Amino acid sequence: MIQRTVLVVLFDGVQSLDATGPMEVFAGASRAPGVSYTLRTASLDGGPVRATSGLRLMPDSSLAEAPVPHTLLVPGGHGTRGSHSELTAWLRVHAPEAERLVSVCTGALLLAEAGLLDGHRVTTHWNYCAQLAHDFPAVEVDPDPIFVRDGRLATSAGVTAGIDLALALVEEDHGRDLALTVARHLVVFLRRPGNQAQFSAQLSAQTAQREPLREVQHWITQHPDADLAVDALAARARLSPRHFARAFRAETGTTPGRYVDRVRLEHARRLLEDTCDPVGRIARASGYGTPEAMRRAFVKALATAPAEYRRRFRTPASAGPAAD
């Protein structure tokens, strides 16, 4: 049995779910025969810390007393703001000893302050990507994915993305079936692929203020295979096409066409991941019409064809014969 120690760094102002979410994933995996993750928590002085929610967390030890871990995980939270010279000094010396270095949310700011992200591609919570890029120009910040792997370094976006990343690490260590078992127990998706955007189409666009435009947004999501041309959508909103397009962009921050493209892509991805429906049927259900049109959309947005995407991300429960 391979034993892997996971050390989670705690500090005042930590986001509790950034720490406990991944810990629950590793703890769940450890219930399987032949799997062992030893979970440890540590603060600078070994004393209790107060999370952003007010929750009081009692670490196992001080950082000085903590063992060299296989995986060192640095969570985020409001406590990452400002200077943390003592903590970053410890990270600078000891983080390179870990086989795997992980940050969740704004924990990336602490790693960057310690000089551990220079020359690496990373991500963090969408609201702090610009700050990370500005303050640490030697770091390549990608604001879109929910998590990024760069060698032994793994960084994730905010809060629940840490669970996605932990599931991906369990899959890397012990296989997809165990990761699926843990995900089902936690009632989360097995794994949103790391290149999935931090926001869905509905979240990445603002919600329109006016009711007719909100209804159109909902209609698009529920009917990706319908006629979603601007003229048809404008008619549903009871506006002229020109007025509709201008109002939609002003209130959502994106054009109707781009919004439709995102919704259709997400719908097709879910069907490829969760069903064994033939690609042709998925193309029609998602509004692409033909497999070739869907293939072009996938290659443009994801740099991969639908069949390859399905091969990589289909859940075992949906596996079966499919006319790809």
GROMACS .gro file of N, CA, C and O in nm, residues 242-300:
model
  236
  242ARG      N    1  -3.271   4.464  -3.404
  242ARG     CA    2  -3.165   4.557  -3.371
  242ARG      C    3  -3.170   4.598  -3.223
  242ARG      O    4  -3.068   4.599  -3.154
  243HIS      N    5  -3.291   4.631  -3.176
  243HIS     CA    6  -3.307   4.670  -3.035
  243HIS      C    7  -3.274   4.554  -2.943
  243HIS      O    8  -3.208   4.571  -2.840
  244PHE      N    9  -3.318   4.433  -2.980
  244PHE     CA   10  -3.291   4.314  -2.897
  244PHE      C   11  -3.141   4.289  -2.885
  244PHE      O   12  -3.090   4.268  -2.775
  245ALA      N   13  -3.070   4.289  -2.997
  245ALA     CA   14  -2.926   4.261  -2.994
  245ALA      C   15  -2.852   4.363  -2.909
  245ALA      O   16  -2.762   4.327  -2.830
  246ARG      N   17  -2.890   4.490  -2.924
  246ARG     CA   18  -2.824   4.595  -2.847
  246ARG      C   19  -2.855   4.583  -2.698
  246ARG      O   20  -2.766   4.592  -2.613
  247ALA      N   21  -2.981   4.556  -2.663
  247ALA     CA   22  -3.021   4.543  -2.523
  247ALA      C   23  -2.961   4.418  -2.460
  247ALA      O   24  -2.918   4.420  -2.343
  248PHE      N   25  -2.959   4.308  -2.534
  248PHE     CA   26  -2.904   4.183  -2.480
  248PHE      C   27  -2.758   4.201  -2.444
  248PHE      O   28  -2.714   4.160  -2.335
  249ARG      N   29  -2.682   4.262  -2.532
  249ARG     CA   30  -2.540   4.282  -2.503
  249ARG      C   31  -2.519   4.379  -2.387
  249ARG      O   32  -2.433   4.357  -2.301
  250ALA      N   33  -2.600   4.484  -2.382
  250ALA     CA   34  -2.585   4.583  -2.275
  250ALA      C   35  -2.614   4.522  -2.139
  250ALA      O   36  -2.549   4.555  -2.039
  251GLU      N   37  -2.711   4.430  -2.132
  251GLU     CA   38  -2.753   4.377  -2.003
  251GLU      C   39  -2.683   4.247  -1.964
  251GLU      O   40  -2.680   4.213  -1.845
  252THR      N   41  -2.628   4.174  -2.060
  252THR     CA   42  -2.562   4.047  -2.026
  252THR      C   43  -2.411   4.052  -2.044
  252THR      O   44  -2.340   3.963  -1.995
  253GLY      N   45  -2.362   4.151  -2.116
  253GLY     CA   46  -2.218   4.161  -2.138
  253GLY      C   47  -2.167   4.076  -2.251
  253GLY      O   48  -2.046   4.065  -2.273
  254THR      N   49  -2.257   4.014  -2.327
  254THR     CA   50  -2.216   3.933  -2.441
  254THR      C   51  -2.323   3.942  -2.549
  254THR      O   52  -2.435   3.985  -2.523
  255THR      N   53  -2.288   3.903  -2.671
  255THR     CA   54  -2.385   3.908  -2.780
  255THR      C   55  -2.475   3.785  -2.775
  255THR      O   56  -2.438   3.681  -2.718
  256PRO      N   57  -2.594   3.792  -2.835
  256PRO     CA   58  -2.680   3.674  -2.839
  256PRO      C   59  -2.611   3.554  -2.905
  256PRO      O   60  -2.624   3.441  -2.856
  257GLY      N   61  -2.536   3.579  -3.012
  257GLY     CA   62  -2.470   3.468  -3.081
  257GLY      C   63  -2.368   3.397  -2.993
  257GLY      O   64  -2.362   3.273  -2.991
  258ARG      N   65  -2.288   3.473  -2.920
  258ARG     CA   66  -2.188   3.411  -2.833
  258ARG      C   67  -2.254   3.336  -2.718
  258ARG      O   68  -2.206   3.229  -2.677
  259TYR      N   69  -2.361   3.391  -2.666
  259TYR     CA   70  -2.433   3.323  -2.559
  259TYR      C   71  -2.488   3.190  -2.609
  259TYR      O   72  -2.476   3.087  -2.542
  260VAL      N   73  -2.548   3.191  -2.726
  260VAL     CA   74  -2.602   3.067  -2.785
  260VAL      C   75  -2.488   2.966  -2.807
  260VAL      O   76  -2.503   2.847  -2.776
  261ASP      N   77  -2.375   3.012  -2.857
  261ASP     CA   78  -2.262   2.921  -2.880
  261ASP      C   79  -2.219   2.853  -2.750
  261ASP      O   80  -2.192   2.732  -2.748
  262ARG      N   81  -2.212   2.929  -2.640
  262ARG     CA   82  -2.169   2.872  -2.513
  262ARG      C   83  -2.269   2.770  -2.461
  262ARG      O   84  -2.232   2.663  -2.411
  263VAL      N   85  -2.398   2.803  -2.470
  263VAL     CA   86  -2.501   2.712  -2.423
  263VAL      C   87  -2.498   2.582  -2.501
  263VAL      O   88  -2.505   2.472  -2.444
  264ARG      N   89  -2.486   2.592  -2.633
  264ARG     CA   90  -2.485   2.471  -2.715
  264ARG      C   91  -2.362   2.385  -2.688
  264ARG      O   92  -2.371   2.262  -2.681
  265LEU      N   93  -2.248   2.449  -2.669
  265LEU     CA   94  -2.127   2.374  -2.639
  265LEU      C   95  -2.140   2.301  -2.506
  265LEU      O   96  -2.105   2.183  -2.495
  266GLU      N   97  -2.190   2.369  -2.404
  266GLU     CA   98  -2.207   2.305  -2.274
  266GLU      C   99  -2.306   2.189  -2.282
  266GLU      O  100  -2.286   2.084  -2.221
  267HIS      N  101  -2.415   2.208  -2.354
  267HIS     CA  102  -2.515   2.101  -2.367
  267HIS      C  103  -2.455   1.979  -2.435
  267HIS      O  104  -2.474   1.866  -2.389
  268ALA      N  105  -2.380   2.001  -2.542
  268ALA     CA  106  -2.317   1.890  -2.613
  268ALA      C  107  -2.214   1.819  -2.524
  268ALA      O  108  -2.205   1.696  -2.523
  269ARG      N  109  -2.137   1.896  -2.448
  269ARG     CA  110  -2.037   1.835  -2.359
  269ARG      C  111  -2.103   1.746  -2.255
  269ARG      O  112  -2.056   1.635  -2.227
  270ARG      N  113  -2.212   1.794  -2.197
  270ARG     CA  114  -2.281   1.712  -2.096
  270ARG      C  115  -2.332   1.582  -2.155
  270ARG      O  116  -2.322   1.475  -2.093
  271LEU      N  117  -2.388   1.589  -2.276
  271LEU     CA  118  -2.440   1.467  -2.339
  271LEU      C  119  -2.326   1.371  -2.374
  271LEU      O  120  -2.341   1.249  -2.362
  272LEU      N  121  -2.213   1.423  -2.419
  272LEU     CA  122  -2.099   1.337  -2.449
  272LEU      C  123  -2.045   1.271  -2.323
  272LEU      O  124  -2.004   1.155  -2.324
  273GLU      N  125  -2.046   1.344  -2.212
  273GLU     CA  126  -1.993   1.291  -2.086
  273GLU      C  127  -2.088   1.191  -2.021
  273GLU      O  128  -2.044   1.091  -1.963
  274ASP      N  129  -2.218   1.217  -2.029
  274ASP     CA  130  -2.314   1.145  -1.944
  274ASP      C  131  -2.402   1.047  -2.017
  274ASP      O  132  -2.481   0.976  -1.953
  275THR      N  133  -2.397   1.041  -2.151
  275THR     CA  134  -2.481   0.947  -2.226
  275THR      C  135  -2.397   0.871  -2.327
  275THR      O  136  -2.281   0.905  -2.352
  276CYS      N  137  -2.458   0.770  -2.385
  276CYS     CA  138  -2.393   0.699  -2.496
  276CYS      C  139  -2.466   0.728  -2.627
  276CYS      O  140  -2.458   0.650  -2.722
  277ASP      N  141  -2.538   0.839  -2.632
  277ASP     CA  142  -2.607   0.877  -2.754
  277ASP      C  143  -2.507   0.896  -2.868
  277ASP      O  144  -2.396   0.946  -2.846
  278PRO      N  145  -2.544   0.861  -2.989
  278PRO     CA  146  -2.455   0.884  -3.104
  278PRO      C  147  -2.426   1.032  -3.122
  278PRO      O  148  -2.507   1.119  -3.087
  279VAL      N  149  -2.310   1.062  -3.178
  279VAL     CA  150  -2.269   1.200  -3.198
  279VAL      C  151  -2.369   1.275  -3.286
  279VAL      O  152  -2.398   1.393  -3.261
  280GLY      N  153  -2.422   1.208  -3.387
  280GLY     CA  154  -2.519   1.274  -3.473
  280GLY      C  155  -2.643   1.319  -3.398
  280GLY      O  156  -2.694   1.430  -3.420
  281ARG      N  157  -2.690   1.235  -3.307
  281ARG     CA  158  -2.807   1.270  -3.228
  281ARG      C  159  -2.775   1.387  -3.133
  281ARG      O  160  -2.855   1.478  -3.115
  282ILE      N  161  -2.655   1.384  -3.074
  282ILE     CA  162  -2.614   1.492  -2.985
  282ILE      C  163  -2.602   1.623  -3.062
  282ILE      O  164  -2.640   1.729  -3.012
  283ALA      N  165  -2.547   1.615  -3.182
  283ALA     CA  166  -2.534   1.736  -3.264
  283ALA      C  167  -2.670   1.798  -3.290
  283ALA      O  168  -2.686   1.921  -3.281
  284ARG      N  169  -2.770   1.716  -3.320
  284ARG     CA  170  -2.904   1.769  -3.345
  284ARG      C  171  -2.966   1.823  -3.217
  284ARG      O  172  -3.026   1.931  -3.216
  285ALA      N  173  -2.951   1.749  -3.105
  285ALA     CA  174  -3.011   1.792  -2.978
  285ALA      C  175  -2.948   1.919  -2.925
  285ALA      O  176  -3.012   1.994  -2.850
  286SER      N  177  -2.825   1.945  -2.963
  286SER     CA  178  -2.755   2.063  -2.914
  286SER      C  179  -2.765   2.182  -3.009
  286SER      O  180  -2.709   2.288  -2.981
  287GLY      N  181  -2.834   2.163  -3.120
  287GLY     CA  182  -2.856   2.274  -3.211
  287GLY      C  183  -2.752   2.290  -3.319
  287GLY      O  184  -2.757   2.388  -3.395
  288TYR      N  185  -2.659   2.195  -3.331
  288TYR     CA  186  -2.556   2.207  -3.435
  288TYR      C  187  -2.606   2.156  -3.570
  288TYR      O  188  -2.552   2.195  -3.674
  289GLY      N  189  -2.702   2.067  -3.567
  289GLY     CA  190  -2.756   2.016  -3.692
  289GLY      C  191  -2.682   1.896  -3.745
  289GLY      O  192  -2.740   1.790  -3.768
  290THR      N  193  -2.550   1.909  -3.765
  290THR     CA  194  -2.471   1.801  -3.822
  290THR      C  195  -2.348   1.773  -3.735
  290THR      O  196  -2.299   1.863  -3.665
  291PRO      N  197  -2.297   1.650  -3.738
  291PRO     CA  198  -2.175   1.619  -3.663
  291PRO      C  199  -2.057   1.706  -3.705
  291PRO      O  200  -1.974   1.743  -3.622
  292GLU      N  201  -2.049   1.741  -3.833
  292GLU     CA  202  -1.937   1.822  -3.879
  292GLU      C  203  -1.943   1.963  -3.820
  292GLU      O  204  -1.840   2.020  -3.781
  293ALA      N  205  -2.063   2.020  -3.811
  293ALA     CA  206  -2.075   2.152  -3.750
  293ALA      C  207  -2.036   2.148  -3.603
  293ALA      O  208  -1.970   2.239  -3.551
  294MET      N  209  -2.075   2.040  -3.534
  294MET     CA  210  -2.038   2.026  -3.394
  294MET      C  211  -1.888   2.005  -3.380
  294MET      O  212  -1.824   2.059  -3.289
  295ARG      N  213  -1.829   1.929  -3.471
  295ARG     CA  214  -1.685   1.906  -3.465
  295ARG      C  215  -1.609   2.037  -3.480
  295ARG      O  216  -1.513   2.063  -3.406
  296ARG      N  217  -1.652   2.121  -3.573
  296ARG     CA  218  -1.585   2.250  -3.592
  296ARG      C  219  -1.594   2.336  -3.466
  296ARG      O  220  -1.498   2.402  -3.427
  297ALA      N  221  -1.711   2.335  -3.402
  297ALA     CA  222  -1.729   2.414  -3.279
  297ALA      C  223  -1.639   2.363  -3.168
  297ALA      O  224  -1.579   2.441  -3.093
  298PHE      N  225  -1.627   2.230  -3.154
  298PHE     CA  226  -1.542   2.172  -3.050
  298PHE      C  227  -1.395   2.203  -3.075
  298PHE      O  228  -1.321   2.237  -2.983
  299VAL      N  229  -1.352   2.188  -3.199
  299VAL     CA  230  -1.212   2.213  -3.230
  299VAL      C  231  -1.178   2.359  -3.205
  299VAL      O  232  -1.071   2.392  -3.150
  300LYS      N  233  -1.269   2.449  -3.240
  300LYS     CA  234  -1.244   2.593  -3.219
  300LYS      C  235  -1.238   2.628  -3.071
  300LYS      O  236  -1.150   2.702  -3.026
   0.00000   0.00000   0.00000
